[in-house]
XYZ file of C-alpha atoms in Angstrom:
276
model
C 10.521 -40.425 -24.155
C 9.329 -37.818 -21.765
C 11.037 -37.303 -18.524
C 9.945 -35.262 -15.548
C 12.066 -32.851 -13.731
C 11.886 -32.156 -10.043
C 11.031 -28.695 -8.587
C 10.382 -27.197 -5.234
C 6.609 -26.465 -4.859
C 5.156 -24.701 -1.897
C 3.147 -26.375 0.777
C 0.265 -24.313 2.097
C -2.072 -24.453 5.084
C -5.279 -22.547 5.795
C -5.314 -20.645 9.141
C -7.704 -18.232 10.755
C -6.442 -14.710 10.612
C -7.552 -11.199 11.528
C -8.739 -9.372 8.335
C -6.737 -6.317 7.694
C -8.053 -3.184 5.977
C -6.034 -2.683 2.817
C -5.841 1.123 3.252
C -5.453 1.653 6.880
C -3.478 -1.632 7.565
C -5.530 -1.945 10.737
C -7.759 -4.861 11.939
C -11.294 -4.648 10.538
C -13.950 -4.668 13.244
C -17.716 -5.884 13.048
C -20.651 -3.774 14.429
C -19.827 -5.047 17.930
C -16.272 -3.950 17.747
C -14.936 -7.473 17.449
C -12.036 -8.256 14.935
C -13.158 -9.821 11.961
C -11.336 -13.051 10.897
C -10.822 -14.881 7.483
C -9.331 -18.161 6.495
C -6.014 -17.511 4.535
C -3.490 -19.905 3.106
C 0.094 -19.470 4.445
C 3.365 -20.861 3.226
C 4.553 -23.679 5.591
C 7.370 -25.045 3.480
C 8.419 -26.711 0.150
C 8.378 -30.137 -1.219
C 9.724 -31.692 -4.553
C 7.299 -32.322 -7.133
C 7.573 -33.818 -10.628
C 6.824 -31.384 -13.669
C 7.326 -31.380 -17.491
C 9.264 -28.713 -19.334
C 7.192 -26.555 -21.515
C 8.742 -28.008 -24.625
C 6.958 -31.370 -23.706
C 3.628 -29.803 -23.293
C 0.835 -29.273 -25.869
C -1.901 -26.666 -26.278
C -2.335 -22.943 -26.556
C -0.158 -20.419 -24.593
C -1.153 -19.632 -21.151
C -3.466 -16.890 -20.570
C -2.022 -13.358 -20.359
C -4.578 -11.129 -18.665
C -2.855 -7.874 -19.257
C -2.722 -8.715 -23.115
C -6.472 -9.215 -23.095
C -7.034 -5.632 -21.814
C -4.319 -4.164 -24.230
C -5.800 -5.852 -27.251
C -9.218 -4.548 -26.418
C -8.303 -0.864 -25.927
C -6.496 -0.270 -29.172
C -9.271 1.763 -30.318
C -11.598 4.200 -28.450
C -14.451 1.732 -28.801
C -12.422 -0.810 -26.602
C -11.623 1.903 -23.863
C -15.304 2.868 -23.779
C -16.368 -0.785 -23.244
C -13.592 -1.133 -20.470
C -14.907 2.093 -18.769
C -18.602 0.892 -18.980
C -17.813 -2.615 -17.545
C -15.531 -1.360 -14.656
C -18.264 1.485 -13.777
C -20.965 -1.145 -13.748
C -18.817 -3.375 -11.456
C -18.176 -0.460 -9.090
C -21.785 0.559 -9.052
C -22.692 -2.827 -7.437
C -20.793 -1.914 -4.277
C -20.909 1.885 -4.200
C -22.855 4.922 -5.775
C -21.337 5.582 -9.153
C -23.298 8.027 -11.467
C -22.624 9.756 -14.822
C -25.148 12.784 -14.839
C -24.814 16.161 -16.397
C -26.888 17.567 -13.488
C -24.124 16.803 -11.109
C -21.795 19.210 -13.019
C -24.263 22.074 -13.832
C -22.405 24.467 -11.739
C -18.900 23.053 -12.498
C -18.867 21.946 -16.214
C -14.947 21.887 -16.422
C -14.685 19.373 -13.734
C -14.068 15.910 -14.968
C -15.268 13.919 -11.801
C -15.236 13.784 -8.127
C -15.545 11.528 -5.089
C -18.205 12.604 -2.615
C -16.659 11.252 0.680
C -19.591 11.734 2.936
C -21.834 9.556 0.548
C -18.936 7.404 -0.622
C -20.130 8.136 -4.121
C -18.344 8.706 -7.390
C -19.576 11.250 -10.141
C -18.215 11.305 -13.594
C -19.006 14.151 -16.093
C -20.513 12.750 -19.263
C -19.105 15.637 -21.174
C -15.715 13.699 -21.357
C -15.557 12.428 -24.862
C -12.221 10.752 -24.830
C -12.780 7.203 -23.595
C -9.270 6.655 -22.250
C -9.570 9.876 -20.287
C -12.937 8.813 -19.015
C -11.555 5.544 -17.669
C -8.491 7.263 -16.142
C -11.087 9.803 -14.378
C -12.867 6.841 -13.061
C -9.778 5.061 -11.667
C -8.659 8.613 -10.307
C -11.845 8.882 -8.278
C -12.006 5.392 -7.269
C -8.384 5.889 -5.763
C -9.936 8.740 -3.781
C -12.613 6.316 -2.516
C -9.751 3.911 -1.398
C -7.325 6.304 0.005
C -9.483 9.127 1.338
C -12.739 7.787 2.584
C -14.206 8.693 5.944
C -12.348 6.012 7.927
C -8.983 6.574 6.181
C -6.039 7.945 8.230
C -4.989 9.775 4.947
C -8.523 11.681 4.641
C -7.109 14.774 6.254
C -4.050 15.201 4.104
C -3.731 18.508 2.326
C -5.759 18.653 -1.032
C -2.673 18.819 -3.214
C -1.189 15.670 -1.582
C -4.420 13.728 -1.953
C -4.870 14.825 -5.622
C -1.176 13.772 -6.446
C -1.938 10.491 -4.746
C -5.010 9.823 -6.876
C -3.644 10.882 -10.195
C -0.500 8.910 -9.584
C -2.635 5.836 -8.985
C -4.765 6.456 -12.215
C -1.594 6.959 -14.166
C -0.063 3.597 -13.007
C -3.198 1.607 -13.622
C -3.676 3.070 -17.147
C -0.032 2.799 -17.920
C -0.207 -0.953 -16.952
C -2.906 -1.449 -19.666
C -1.081 0.393 -22.193
C -3.069 3.607 -22.200
C -1.243 6.898 -22.856
C -2.209 9.534 -20.349
C 1.308 10.608 -19.400
C 0.987 14.150 -20.822
C -2.063 14.836 -18.766
C -1.262 12.999 -15.650
C 2.258 14.476 -15.518
C 0.848 18.025 -15.805
C -1.904 17.226 -13.260
C 0.570 15.883 -10.586
C 3.015 18.694 -11.150
C 0.205 21.302 -10.723
C -0.982 19.974 -7.343
C 2.300 18.581 -5.918
C 4.218 21.877 -5.831
C 7.473 20.145 -4.819
C 9.262 17.069 -6.110
C 9.405 15.527 -2.751
C 5.741 15.635 -2.225
C 5.282 13.961 -5.739
C 7.789 11.270 -4.865
C 6.069 10.704 -1.446
C 2.630 10.228 -3.124
C 4.001 7.797 -5.605
C 5.427 5.561 -2.765
C 2.081 5.766 -0.715
C -0.122 4.613 -3.615
C 1.759 1.543 -4.971
C -0.390 -0.834 -2.961
C -3.512 0.805 -3.832
C -2.725 0.857 -7.629
C -1.723 -2.802 -7.350
C -5.158 -3.617 -5.819
C -7.204 -1.788 -8.424
C -5.183 -3.437 -11.156
C -6.056 -7.043 -9.545
C -9.758 -5.798 -9.476
C -9.781 -4.795 -13.007
C -8.035 -7.938 -14.159
C -10.470 -10.239 -12.105
C -13.886 -8.351 -13.237
C -13.233 -7.534 -16.850
C -11.537 -10.774 -17.826
C -13.252 -13.349 -15.691
C -15.366 -14.874 -18.439
C -12.680 -14.625 -21.193
C -10.066 -16.298 -18.833
C -12.504 -19.078 -17.990
C -12.935 -19.629 -21.715
C -9.185 -19.497 -22.431
C -8.209 -21.774 -19.588
C -10.406 -24.565 -21.129
C -7.807 -24.851 -23.803
C -4.672 -24.235 -21.708
C -1.702 -26.384 -21.673
C -2.463 -30.096 -21.418
C 0.492 -31.484 -19.420
C 0.932 -35.159 -18.909
C 0.579 -36.263 -15.302
C -0.523 -32.790 -14.112
C -3.909 -33.966 -12.711
C -1.988 -36.582 -10.603
C 0.333 -34.007 -9.400
C -2.412 -31.591 -8.386
C -4.125 -34.430 -6.442
C -0.800 -35.128 -4.594
C -0.469 -31.460 -3.804
C -3.976 -31.168 -2.648
C -3.626 -34.221 -0.382
C -0.480 -32.809 1.086
C -2.309 -29.522 1.825
C -5.286 -31.375 3.381
C -2.811 -33.168 5.714
C -1.379 -30.025 6.825
C -4.730 -28.413 7.522
C -6.497 -29.458 10.823
C -10.318 -28.670 11.331
C -11.363 -25.077 13.257
C -21.117 16.382 6.277
C -20.689 16.024 2.406
C -17.146 16.639 1.309
C -16.583 17.314 -2.379
C -12.984 18.732 -1.969
C -11.519 15.860 -4.363
C -12.541 17.429 -7.517
C -10.819 16.022 -10.576
C -10.165 19.398 -12.000
C -7.135 21.282 -13.487
C -6.585 24.636 -11.923
C -6.928 27.470 -14.408
C -3.703 28.056 -16.215
C -2.340 29.241 -19.616
C -1.495 25.646 -20.402
C -4.758 24.752 -22.017
C -8.456 24.020 -21.505
C -9.464 22.334 -18.307
C -11.601 19.792 -19.975
C -10.766 17.934 -23.100
C -13.285 18.356 -26.030
């Protein structure tokens, strides 16, 4: 006989809140200078609900988003597909281009973020798919951290480069990509002292987490939807969801061009500037 166990579940309530910019941490304003608001769920407390132990359930294992991506990038073809998909996603909200003409005068540059036009340029000469994806994340990090309205836009170049590369390293590492040798050297080149490197790492954690969530959502949406059709079948779960939903409803009452951020290795004796 199956018996339920009681656990504490959160009770949520939707409220109108001022929308905060994820980078500046300041209220977002509309064209008239008024604060933009959005509905958000906030925690109001906890209540006891009945659930079943996992040993009493049937079905496939719960979807592991990160494992989806790690399985896909075990070979270069998977990494290349990941680059194309995320590049296409970014192109829907900003100018992203991969064109040799943009690098005619700087062939050793992997990519750059054009802050004035809010545009990303990727060098098609990059043959390593993992490195190409990392470069895309590096430049996207610049667009999130150092865009025109960011309070971080006027930091010294070495500081901004350390921030962007640290973000790219954290994101690619999360998905099981090995870019440590390149990223460590890149950060060490730009961040001349260890304190700057540590400061950059601390500053970019939130940006890296936001990008990871965006990658998860965009690249795995269809696969997750398919997988969740065969997720765990838990006796009484539908009823529990209805109770939780009803509780939540009761709680809620009606109401000039800047191309300084070049992803380029300064010339040194350590090796070529662009992987071939």
